[in-house]
XYZ file of C-alpha atoms in Angstrom:
642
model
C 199.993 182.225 3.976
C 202.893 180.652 6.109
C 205.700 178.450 4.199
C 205.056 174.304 4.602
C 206.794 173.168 7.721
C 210.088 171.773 6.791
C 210.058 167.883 6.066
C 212.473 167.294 9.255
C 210.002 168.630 11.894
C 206.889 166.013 10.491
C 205.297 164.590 13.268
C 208.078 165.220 15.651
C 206.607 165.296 19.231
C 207.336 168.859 20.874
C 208.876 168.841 24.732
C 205.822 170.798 26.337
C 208.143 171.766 30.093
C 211.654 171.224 30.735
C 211.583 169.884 34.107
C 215.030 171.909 34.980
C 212.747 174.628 35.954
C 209.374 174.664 36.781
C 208.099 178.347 37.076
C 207.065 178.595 34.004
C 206.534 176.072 31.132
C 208.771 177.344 28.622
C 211.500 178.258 31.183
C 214.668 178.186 30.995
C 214.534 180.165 28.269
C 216.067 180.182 25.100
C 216.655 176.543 25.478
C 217.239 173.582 22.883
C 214.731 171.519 24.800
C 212.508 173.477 22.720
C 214.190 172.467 19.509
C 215.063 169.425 17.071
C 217.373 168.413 14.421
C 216.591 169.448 11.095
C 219.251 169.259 8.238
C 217.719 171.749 5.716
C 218.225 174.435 8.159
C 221.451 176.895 8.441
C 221.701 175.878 11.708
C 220.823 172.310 12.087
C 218.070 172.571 14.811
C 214.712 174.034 14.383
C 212.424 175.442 16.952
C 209.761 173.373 18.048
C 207.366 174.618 20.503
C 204.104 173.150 21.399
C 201.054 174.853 22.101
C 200.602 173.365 25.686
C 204.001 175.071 26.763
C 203.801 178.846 25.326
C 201.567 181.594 26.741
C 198.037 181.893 26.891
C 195.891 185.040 26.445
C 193.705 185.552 29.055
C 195.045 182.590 30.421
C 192.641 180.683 27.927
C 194.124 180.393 24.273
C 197.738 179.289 23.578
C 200.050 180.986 21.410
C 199.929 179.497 18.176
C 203.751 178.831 17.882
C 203.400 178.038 13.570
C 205.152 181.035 12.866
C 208.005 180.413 15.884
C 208.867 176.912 14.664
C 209.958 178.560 11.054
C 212.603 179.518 12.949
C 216.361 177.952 13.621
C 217.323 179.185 16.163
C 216.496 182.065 18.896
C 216.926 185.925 19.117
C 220.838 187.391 18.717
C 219.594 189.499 21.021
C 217.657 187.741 23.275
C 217.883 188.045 27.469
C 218.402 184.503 29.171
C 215.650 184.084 31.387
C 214.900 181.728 34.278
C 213.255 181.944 37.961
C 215.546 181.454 40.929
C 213.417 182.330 44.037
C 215.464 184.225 46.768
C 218.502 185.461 44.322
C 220.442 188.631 45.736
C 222.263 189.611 42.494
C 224.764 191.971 44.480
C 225.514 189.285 46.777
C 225.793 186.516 44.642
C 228.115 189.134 42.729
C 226.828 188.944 39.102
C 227.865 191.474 36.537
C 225.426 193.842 36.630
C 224.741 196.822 33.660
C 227.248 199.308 35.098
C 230.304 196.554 35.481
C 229.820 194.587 32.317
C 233.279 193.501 32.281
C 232.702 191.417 35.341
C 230.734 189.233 33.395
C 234.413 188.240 31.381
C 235.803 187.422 35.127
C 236.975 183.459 35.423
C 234.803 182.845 39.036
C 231.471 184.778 37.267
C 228.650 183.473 38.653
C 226.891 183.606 35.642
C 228.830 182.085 32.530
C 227.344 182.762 28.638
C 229.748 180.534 26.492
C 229.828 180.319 22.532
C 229.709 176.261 22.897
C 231.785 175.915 19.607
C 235.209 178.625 20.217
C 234.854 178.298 24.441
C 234.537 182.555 24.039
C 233.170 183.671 26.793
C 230.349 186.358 26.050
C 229.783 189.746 27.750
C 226.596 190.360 29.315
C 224.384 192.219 32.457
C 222.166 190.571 34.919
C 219.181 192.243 36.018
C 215.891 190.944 38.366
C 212.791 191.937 36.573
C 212.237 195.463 38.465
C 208.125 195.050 36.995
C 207.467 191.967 38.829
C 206.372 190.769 42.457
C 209.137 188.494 43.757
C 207.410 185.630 43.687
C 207.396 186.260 39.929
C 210.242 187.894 39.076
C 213.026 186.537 36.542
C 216.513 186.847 36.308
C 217.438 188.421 32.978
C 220.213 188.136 31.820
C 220.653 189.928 28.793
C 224.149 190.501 25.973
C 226.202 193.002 26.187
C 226.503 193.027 22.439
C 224.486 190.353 20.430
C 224.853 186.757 20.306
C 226.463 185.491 17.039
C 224.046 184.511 14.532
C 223.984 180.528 14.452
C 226.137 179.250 17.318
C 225.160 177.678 20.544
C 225.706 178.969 23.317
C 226.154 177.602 26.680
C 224.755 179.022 30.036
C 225.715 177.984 33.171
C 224.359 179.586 36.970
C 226.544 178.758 40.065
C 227.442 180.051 43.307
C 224.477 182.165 43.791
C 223.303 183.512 47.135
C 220.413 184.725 48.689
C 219.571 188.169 50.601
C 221.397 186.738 53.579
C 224.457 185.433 51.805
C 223.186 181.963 51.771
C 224.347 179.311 48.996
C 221.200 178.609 46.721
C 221.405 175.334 45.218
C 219.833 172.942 43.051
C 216.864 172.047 42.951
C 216.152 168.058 43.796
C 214.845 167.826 40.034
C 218.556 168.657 38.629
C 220.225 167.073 41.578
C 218.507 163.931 40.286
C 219.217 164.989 36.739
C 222.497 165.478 37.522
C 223.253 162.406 39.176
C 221.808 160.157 36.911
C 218.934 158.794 38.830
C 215.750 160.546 37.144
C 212.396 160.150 37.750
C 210.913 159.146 34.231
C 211.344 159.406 31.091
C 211.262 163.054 30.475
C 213.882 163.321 33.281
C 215.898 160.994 31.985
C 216.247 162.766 28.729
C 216.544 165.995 29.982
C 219.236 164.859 32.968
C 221.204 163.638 29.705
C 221.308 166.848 28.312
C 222.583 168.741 31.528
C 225.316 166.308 31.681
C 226.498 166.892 28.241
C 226.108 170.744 29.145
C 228.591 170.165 31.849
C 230.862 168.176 30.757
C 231.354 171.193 27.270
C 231.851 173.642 30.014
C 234.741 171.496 31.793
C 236.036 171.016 28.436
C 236.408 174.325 28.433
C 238.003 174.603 31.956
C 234.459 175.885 33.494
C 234.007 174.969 36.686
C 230.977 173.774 37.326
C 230.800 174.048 41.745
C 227.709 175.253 42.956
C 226.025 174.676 40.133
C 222.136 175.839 39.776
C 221.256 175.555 36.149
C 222.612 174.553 33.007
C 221.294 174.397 29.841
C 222.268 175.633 25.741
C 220.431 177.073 23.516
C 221.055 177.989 19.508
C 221.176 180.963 18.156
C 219.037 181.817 14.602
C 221.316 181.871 11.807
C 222.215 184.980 9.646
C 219.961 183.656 6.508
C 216.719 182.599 9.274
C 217.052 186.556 10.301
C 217.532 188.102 6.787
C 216.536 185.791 4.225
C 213.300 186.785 3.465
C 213.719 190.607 3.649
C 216.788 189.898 1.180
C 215.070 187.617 -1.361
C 212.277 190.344 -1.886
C 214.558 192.976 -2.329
C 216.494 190.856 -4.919
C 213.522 189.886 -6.550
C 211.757 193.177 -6.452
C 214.830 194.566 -7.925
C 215.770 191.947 -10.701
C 212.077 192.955 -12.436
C 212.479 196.187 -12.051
C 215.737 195.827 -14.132
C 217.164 199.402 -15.193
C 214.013 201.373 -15.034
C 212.991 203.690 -12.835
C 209.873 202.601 -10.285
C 206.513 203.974 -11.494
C 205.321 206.579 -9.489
C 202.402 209.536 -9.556
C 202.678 212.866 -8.247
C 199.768 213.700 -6.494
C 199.908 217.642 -4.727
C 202.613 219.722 -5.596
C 202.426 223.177 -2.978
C 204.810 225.895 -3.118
C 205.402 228.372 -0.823
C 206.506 231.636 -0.556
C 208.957 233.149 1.825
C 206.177 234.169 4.233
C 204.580 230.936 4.239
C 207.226 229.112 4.940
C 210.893 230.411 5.508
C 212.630 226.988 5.132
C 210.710 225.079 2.011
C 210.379 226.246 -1.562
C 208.385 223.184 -2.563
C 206.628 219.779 -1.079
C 205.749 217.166 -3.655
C 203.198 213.807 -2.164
C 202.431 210.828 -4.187
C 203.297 207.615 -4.475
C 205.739 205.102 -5.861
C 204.025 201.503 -7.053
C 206.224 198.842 -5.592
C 205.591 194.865 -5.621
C 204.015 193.721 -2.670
C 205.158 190.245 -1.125
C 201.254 190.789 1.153
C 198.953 188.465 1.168
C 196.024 190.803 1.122
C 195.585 193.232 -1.894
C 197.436 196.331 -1.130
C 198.985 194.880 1.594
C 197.406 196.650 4.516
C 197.681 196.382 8.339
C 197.181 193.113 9.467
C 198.437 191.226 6.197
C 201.060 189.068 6.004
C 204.018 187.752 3.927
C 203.015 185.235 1.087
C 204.747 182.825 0.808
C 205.887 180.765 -2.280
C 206.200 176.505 -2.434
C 210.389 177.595 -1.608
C 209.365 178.709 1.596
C 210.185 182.603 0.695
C 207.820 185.750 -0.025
C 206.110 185.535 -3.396
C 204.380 188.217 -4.785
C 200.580 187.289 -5.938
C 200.317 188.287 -9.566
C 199.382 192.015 -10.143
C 199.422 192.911 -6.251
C 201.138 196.259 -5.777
C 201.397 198.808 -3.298
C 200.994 202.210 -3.464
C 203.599 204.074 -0.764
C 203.114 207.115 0.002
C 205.529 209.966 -0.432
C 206.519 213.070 0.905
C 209.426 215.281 -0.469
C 210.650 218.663 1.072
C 212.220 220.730 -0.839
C 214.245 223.423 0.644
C 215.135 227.301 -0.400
C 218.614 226.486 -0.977
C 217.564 224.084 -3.495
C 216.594 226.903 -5.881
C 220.371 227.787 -6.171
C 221.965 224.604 -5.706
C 220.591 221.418 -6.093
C 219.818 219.679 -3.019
C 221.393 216.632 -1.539
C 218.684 213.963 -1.536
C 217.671 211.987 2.117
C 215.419 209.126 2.913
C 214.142 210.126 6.247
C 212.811 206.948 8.695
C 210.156 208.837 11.046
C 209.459 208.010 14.989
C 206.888 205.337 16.530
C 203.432 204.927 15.085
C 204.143 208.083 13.430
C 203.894 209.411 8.984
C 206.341 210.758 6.755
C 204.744 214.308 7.571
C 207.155 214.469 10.055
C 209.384 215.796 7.815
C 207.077 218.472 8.034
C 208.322 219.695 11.485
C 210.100 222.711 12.203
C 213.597 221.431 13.034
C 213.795 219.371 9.898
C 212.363 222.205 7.610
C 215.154 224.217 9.587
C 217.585 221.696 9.236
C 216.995 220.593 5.674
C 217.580 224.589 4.506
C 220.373 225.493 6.693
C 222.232 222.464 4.740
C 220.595 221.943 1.187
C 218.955 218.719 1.961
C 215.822 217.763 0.398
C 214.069 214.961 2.874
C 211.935 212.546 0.885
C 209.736 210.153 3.630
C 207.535 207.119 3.013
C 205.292 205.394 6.114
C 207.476 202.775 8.033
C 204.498 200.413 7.465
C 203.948 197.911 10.130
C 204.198 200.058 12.781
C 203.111 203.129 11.426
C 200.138 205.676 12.121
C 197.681 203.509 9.973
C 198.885 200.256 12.373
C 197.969 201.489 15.643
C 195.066 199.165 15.735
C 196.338 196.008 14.114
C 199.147 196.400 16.605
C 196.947 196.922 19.782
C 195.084 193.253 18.618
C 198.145 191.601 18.430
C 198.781 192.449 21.693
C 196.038 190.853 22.950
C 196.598 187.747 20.870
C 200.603 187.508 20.055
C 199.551 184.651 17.859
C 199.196 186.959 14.927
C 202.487 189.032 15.893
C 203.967 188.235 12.373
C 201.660 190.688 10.461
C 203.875 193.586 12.504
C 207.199 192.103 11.469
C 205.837 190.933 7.845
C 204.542 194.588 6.737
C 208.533 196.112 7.929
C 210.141 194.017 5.928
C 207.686 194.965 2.948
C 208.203 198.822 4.029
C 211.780 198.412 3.638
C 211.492 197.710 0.172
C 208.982 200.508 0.079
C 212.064 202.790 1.278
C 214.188 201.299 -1.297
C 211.723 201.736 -3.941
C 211.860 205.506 -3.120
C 215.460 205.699 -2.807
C 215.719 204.505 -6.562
C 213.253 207.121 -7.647
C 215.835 209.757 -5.880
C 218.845 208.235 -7.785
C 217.437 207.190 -11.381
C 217.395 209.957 -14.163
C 214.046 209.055 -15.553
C 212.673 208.812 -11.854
C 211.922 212.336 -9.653
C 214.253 214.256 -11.294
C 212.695 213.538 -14.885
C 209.413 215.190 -13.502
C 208.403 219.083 -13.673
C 207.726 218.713 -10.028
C 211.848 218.274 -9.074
C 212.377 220.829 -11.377
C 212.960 224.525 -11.465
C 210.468 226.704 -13.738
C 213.438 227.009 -16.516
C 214.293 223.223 -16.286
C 217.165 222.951 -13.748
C 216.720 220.091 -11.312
C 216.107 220.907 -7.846
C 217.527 217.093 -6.472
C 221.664 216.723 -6.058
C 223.530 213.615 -5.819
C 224.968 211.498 -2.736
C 221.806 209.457 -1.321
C 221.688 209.207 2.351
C 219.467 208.311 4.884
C 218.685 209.718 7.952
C 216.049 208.460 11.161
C 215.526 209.241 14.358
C 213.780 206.820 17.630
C 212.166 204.093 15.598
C 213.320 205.607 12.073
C 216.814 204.909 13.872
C 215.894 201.253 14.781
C 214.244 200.337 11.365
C 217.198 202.505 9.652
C 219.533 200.076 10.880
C 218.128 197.334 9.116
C 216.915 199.721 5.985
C 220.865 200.448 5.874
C 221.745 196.874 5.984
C 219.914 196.387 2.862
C 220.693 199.078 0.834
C 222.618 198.998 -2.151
C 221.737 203.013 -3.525
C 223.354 204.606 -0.323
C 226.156 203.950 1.596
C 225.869 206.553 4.431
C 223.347 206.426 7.044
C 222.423 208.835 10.083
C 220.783 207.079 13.001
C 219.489 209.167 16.012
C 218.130 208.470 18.860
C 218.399 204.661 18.100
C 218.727 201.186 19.298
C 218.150 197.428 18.548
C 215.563 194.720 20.536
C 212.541 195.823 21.784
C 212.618 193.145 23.944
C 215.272 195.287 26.007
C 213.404 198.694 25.009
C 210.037 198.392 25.751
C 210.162 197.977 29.552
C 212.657 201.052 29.644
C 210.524 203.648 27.092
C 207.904 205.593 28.622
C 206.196 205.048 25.430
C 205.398 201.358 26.116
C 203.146 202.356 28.838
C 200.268 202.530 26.866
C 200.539 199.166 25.134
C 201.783 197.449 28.481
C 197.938 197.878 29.589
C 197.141 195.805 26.809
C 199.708 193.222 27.989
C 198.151 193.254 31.036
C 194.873 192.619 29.789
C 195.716 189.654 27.874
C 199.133 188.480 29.902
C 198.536 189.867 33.307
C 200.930 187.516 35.400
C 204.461 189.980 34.842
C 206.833 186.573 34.868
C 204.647 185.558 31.756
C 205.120 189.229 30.134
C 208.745 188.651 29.867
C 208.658 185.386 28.146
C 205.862 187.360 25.572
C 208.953 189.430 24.991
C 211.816 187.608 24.047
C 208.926 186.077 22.188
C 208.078 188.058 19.891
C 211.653 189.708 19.598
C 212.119 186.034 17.536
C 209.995 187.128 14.624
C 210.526 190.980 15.066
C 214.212 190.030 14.102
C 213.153 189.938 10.897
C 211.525 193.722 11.065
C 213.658 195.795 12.927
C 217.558 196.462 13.587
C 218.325 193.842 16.231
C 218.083 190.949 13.313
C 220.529 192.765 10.664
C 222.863 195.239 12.724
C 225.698 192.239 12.706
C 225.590 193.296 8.674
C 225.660 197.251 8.342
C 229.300 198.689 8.415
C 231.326 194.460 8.528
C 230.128 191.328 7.070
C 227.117 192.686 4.195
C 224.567 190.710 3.515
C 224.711 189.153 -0.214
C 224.970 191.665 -2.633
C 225.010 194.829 -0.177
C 227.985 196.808 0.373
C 228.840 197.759 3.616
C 227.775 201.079 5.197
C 228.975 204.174 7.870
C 226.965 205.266 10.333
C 226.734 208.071 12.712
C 224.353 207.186 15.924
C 223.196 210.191 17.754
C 222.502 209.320 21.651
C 220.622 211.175 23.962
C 221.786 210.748 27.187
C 219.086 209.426 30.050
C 216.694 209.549 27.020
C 213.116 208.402 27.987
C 211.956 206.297 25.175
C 214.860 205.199 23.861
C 217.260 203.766 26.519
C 220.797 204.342 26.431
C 221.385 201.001 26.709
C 219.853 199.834 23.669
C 222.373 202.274 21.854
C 225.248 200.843 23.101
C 224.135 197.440 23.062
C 223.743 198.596 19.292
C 227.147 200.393 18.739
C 229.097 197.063 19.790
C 226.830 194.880 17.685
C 227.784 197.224 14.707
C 231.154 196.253 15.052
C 232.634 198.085 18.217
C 231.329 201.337 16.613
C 234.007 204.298 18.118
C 232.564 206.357 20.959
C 233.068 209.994 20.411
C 235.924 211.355 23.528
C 235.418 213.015 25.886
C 231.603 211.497 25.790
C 230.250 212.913 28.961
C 231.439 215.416 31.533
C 233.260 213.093 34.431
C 230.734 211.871 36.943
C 227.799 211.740 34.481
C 227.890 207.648 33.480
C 227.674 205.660 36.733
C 229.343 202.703 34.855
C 232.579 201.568 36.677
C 234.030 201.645 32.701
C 231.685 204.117 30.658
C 230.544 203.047 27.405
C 233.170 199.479 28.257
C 234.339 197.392 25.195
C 233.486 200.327 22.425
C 237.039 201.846 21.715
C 237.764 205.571 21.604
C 237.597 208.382 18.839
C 239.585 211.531 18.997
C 240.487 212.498 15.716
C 238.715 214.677 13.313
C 237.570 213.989 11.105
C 236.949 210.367 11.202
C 235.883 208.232 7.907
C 234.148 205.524 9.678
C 231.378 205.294 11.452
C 230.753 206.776 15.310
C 228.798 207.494 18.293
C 228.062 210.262 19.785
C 226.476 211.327 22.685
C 224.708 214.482 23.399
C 224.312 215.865 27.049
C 221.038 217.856 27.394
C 221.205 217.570 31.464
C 218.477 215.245 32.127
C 219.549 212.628 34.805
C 221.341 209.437 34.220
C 218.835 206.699 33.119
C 217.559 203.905 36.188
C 220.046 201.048 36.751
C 216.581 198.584 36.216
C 214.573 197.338 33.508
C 212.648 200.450 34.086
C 212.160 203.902 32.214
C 214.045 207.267 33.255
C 211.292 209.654 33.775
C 213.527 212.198 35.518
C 214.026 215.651 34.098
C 212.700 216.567 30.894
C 213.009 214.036 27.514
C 216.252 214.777 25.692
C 215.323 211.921 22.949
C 214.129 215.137 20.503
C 216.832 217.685 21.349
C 219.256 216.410 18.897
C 217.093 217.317 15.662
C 216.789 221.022 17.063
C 220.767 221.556 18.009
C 222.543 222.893 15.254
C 225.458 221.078 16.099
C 224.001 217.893 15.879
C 222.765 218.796 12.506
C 225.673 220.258 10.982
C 227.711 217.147 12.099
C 224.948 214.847 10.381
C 224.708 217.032 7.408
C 228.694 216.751 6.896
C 228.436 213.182 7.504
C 225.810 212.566 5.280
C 227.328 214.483 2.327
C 230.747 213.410 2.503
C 230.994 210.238 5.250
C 233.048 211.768 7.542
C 232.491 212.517 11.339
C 233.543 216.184 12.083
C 233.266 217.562 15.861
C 230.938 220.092 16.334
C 231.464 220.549 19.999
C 234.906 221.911 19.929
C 237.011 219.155 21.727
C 234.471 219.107 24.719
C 231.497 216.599 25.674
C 228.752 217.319 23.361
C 225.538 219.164 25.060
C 222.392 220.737 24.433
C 222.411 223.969 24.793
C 225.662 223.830 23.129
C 228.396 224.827 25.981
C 231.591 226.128 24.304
């Protein structure tokens, strides 16, 4: 069940087009034409789309936009998108992802403004690389996300075609612009460009040549979080100081010729409230939702999440250090199980205890594959992450509490010593590095998180992973027209703010979210990695908080980026107590300059996890916060090079 529409939004009539650009219904996009006042949100606006404006599956049934006009706002990290037939990006000189500073530059063709301050925002322009030109967008997508609950102001001038030419308006602005619109709609809309203008003059923007112009509001910190928050809090508050309930299932122990690297596994489960509407809350359910408008819990439902502790060799002598471990897409908390990580976890006394990032987990594969042929029901993806994460938290205070794990025979040694340590961390890699980030922004049991292989909007990810391939044929199926695919996208990255990093990584190591301190992180990156790109990383580190870049990153030559890794400041000093990146150099080829994924050489996004001096740096980090370097002064690669 959804929350009642807000009180402001009753029987407001919602724009279907905005006549400023005709391509597509919904175009430009984000835009405030889609929006209207409302006081009781953070923001003051409230989305408003109408069914006769957003995409249709099979070019038949609308999206059913309920669940879109919750929000207040759009995606932080939302691309700009709008049609302009014939643009040459190089010769209209736009910034693209290799010269993001040129997107700062007074005379930028393209100009992303925070409407309130006048600060100019850093960004890359790209032409969707997927799409016949007669469908293709210009994206234009941040550099490091929008701030949470401003407007922001976008303005397109001075572009030029293939030959150089000066594209201009089209007659519908021209009219607009000069005040003689063709009804009513016009009229409104033509007001709303002016106003546009005349902020950006106010802010000494020039406005010659001008194209497009529109603004659009961002969703505010409490739209993104609020939910995920409250059932934490709640969750939390009944629990008071006990320890969750959990079972132990299978205990197995091994000996030293079954398995070199684990004494011990222990499976159950830990009983944690669900905030699903469906008992159990399994794939396809959604949040319930209370007469407040946030997730309630029905009465006696609970869920059981599974678990799956490792318990390494070195345990038996020293207690071990416990982890939370976030696994990879669509995968289980057996990968834990894997070589590396058995390796990994003995070589530095860490005990990895894994639940299922539900939602997009092993046991969601289907419910996800329906969704993409209907994004009306995308919520249910979003709605069971942000009940896994308090699945993961639930866990983590099993780790922690003295009458949780450690209280049972099954974290003990045969003559009663207990086999789990102190210092809970967590460590992910691929998507348990995305959901980490927003696992780690919630968190109030550990303070330390490891995120490899990471990165925030999927919106920006999918069309660069070689692991969206298979779900793009179901796009296909139900959104074949590619210009239409890209406003799916941004989409659905409004509600999957709310169930993956891109909607809380503004709150991780600066600005907590209520009662949650803030957090270090290390991000692992593999460079020209496959399924996760590089961008996405970056795009991450500066949405952190300008996380430090790890110097020298890459051997010279290796970044084609007229300022490598630009606007993320330098670390050079061991060790560090902060957080960092770091990038790790297996030799694969530098990812594609398009919205396209690098498929040259072989996949480094794994390598980290089997490099032992990515893992002893994560291990030290982990255990005491600090960032050591592991590749003696020298870019970090795989093989290791000294």
């Amino acid at each position: 069940a959804a929350p009642a529409a807000a009180a402001g939004t009753a029987g407001t009539v919602a724009h279907v087009c905005d006549p400023a650009d005709t391509a597509a219904c919904m175009l430009p996009f984000p835009n405030d034409w889609f929006t209207v006042a409302d006081r009781s949100t953070a923001t003051g606006r409230r989305v408003n789309l109408s069914p006769l404006a957003t995409p249709r599956a099979g070019g038949v049934l609308p999206t059913d936009p309920t669940q879109w006009n919750r929000n207040d706002g759009f995606s932080p990290g939302s691309a700009v998108l709008t049609r302009v037939p014939g643009l040459d990006l190089a010769r209209t000189g736009a910034a693209p992802i290799t010269d993001m500073a040129r997107s700062l530059a007074p005379d930028a063709p393209i100009v992303l403004m925070d409407a309130r301050t006048g600060e100019r925002w850093p960004y890359f322009a790209e032409l969707d690389a997927n799409a016949p030109e007669s469908r293709r967008l210009l994206l234009v997508r941040p550099a490091r996300n929008l701030r949470e609950g401003h407007r922001y102001l976008v303005l397109l001038r001075g572009l030029k075609d293939g030959d150089g030419r000066a594209i201009g308006a089209s007659p519908a602005v021209r009219r607009m612009l000069a005040g003689r619109p063709l009804g009513r709609t016009e009229k409104e809309r033509g007001a709303a460009l002016r106003r546009t203008v005349r902020e950006l003059n106010g802010h000494h923007v020039s406005t010659a040549g001008l194209y497009l112009a529109w603004d659009f509001t961002v969703a505010s910190t409490r739209n993104l979080t609020e939910r995920a928050v409250h059932m934490r809090d709640d969750a939390f508050r009944k629990l008071g100081d006990r320890a969750p309930a959990f079972t132990v299932g299978k205990v197995t122990d091994f000996t030293p010729d079954q398995d070199p690297y684990l004494a011990r596994r222990v499976e159950g489960t830990v009983n944690v409230p669900s905030y699903l509407d469906l008992p159990g809350g399994p794939p396809g359910s959604s949040l319930h939702y209370g007469r407040d408008g946030l997730p309630q819990q029905i009465p006696g439902n609970v869920q059981k999440a599974d678990f799956r502790c490792n318990i390494p060799r070195a345990a038996l002598t020293k207690a071990a250090q416990p982890v939370l471990y976030g696994h990879g897409l669509m995968g289980s908390a057996s990968e834990i199980d894997s070589e590396k990580l058995r390796r990994a976890a003995q070589r530095h006394d860490l005990m990895l205890c894994a639940t299922d990032w539900i939602g997009m987990a092993e046991g969601d594969i289907a419910n996800v594959a329906s969704v993409l042929l209907n994004v009306s029901r995308f919520n249910t993806v979003p709605d069971r992450q942000q009940q896994s994460y308090l699945d993961f938290l639930f866990l983590g205070r099993d780790l922690v509490h003295p009458r949780g794990f450690t209280a049972d025979a099954a974290f003990r040694t045969g003559d009663g010593r207990p086999l789990i340590g102190r210092g809970l961390a967590y460590a992910g890699a691929s998507q348990g590095g995305i959901q980490g980030t927003a696992l780690t922004a919630l968190a109030t049991d550990f303070r330390r998180a490891a995120l490899i292989v990471p990165g925030i909007n999927y919106s920006t990810m999918l069309n660069r992973s070689v692991d969206f391939a298979q779900y793009e044929r179901l796009l296909n199926i139900s959104y074949p027209d590619k210009l239409q695919q890209q406003l799916v996208l941004n989409l659905i990255q409004m509600l999957w703010d709310r169930g993956e990093g891109d909607g809380y990584a503004a709150h991780v190591t600066r600005d907590p979210l209520p009662g949650t301190p803030a957090h270090r992180v290390l991000v692992h990156e593999a460079f020209g990695d496959h399924q996760v790109a590089n961008i996405a990383t970056e795009v991450m580190a500066r949405t952190l908080g300008d996380v430090p870049v790890r110097q020298p990153a890459l051997a010279p030559g290796r970044k084609p980026d007229v300022t490598p890794f630009w606007g993320l400041p330098a670390l050079t000093r061991y060790p560090h107590a902060g957080s960092g990146l770091v990038i790790w150099d297996s030799g694969t080829p530098a990812p594609p300059l398009t919205n396209t994924p690098n498929t040259a050489g072989s996949d480094p996004h794994g390598d980290t996890r089997g490099s032992a001096e990515a893992m002893s740096q994560v291990a030290t980090f982990l255990a005491t916060g600090r960032i050591v370097d592991t590749c003696a002064g020298r870019p970090c690669t795989i093989p290791f090079q000294p």
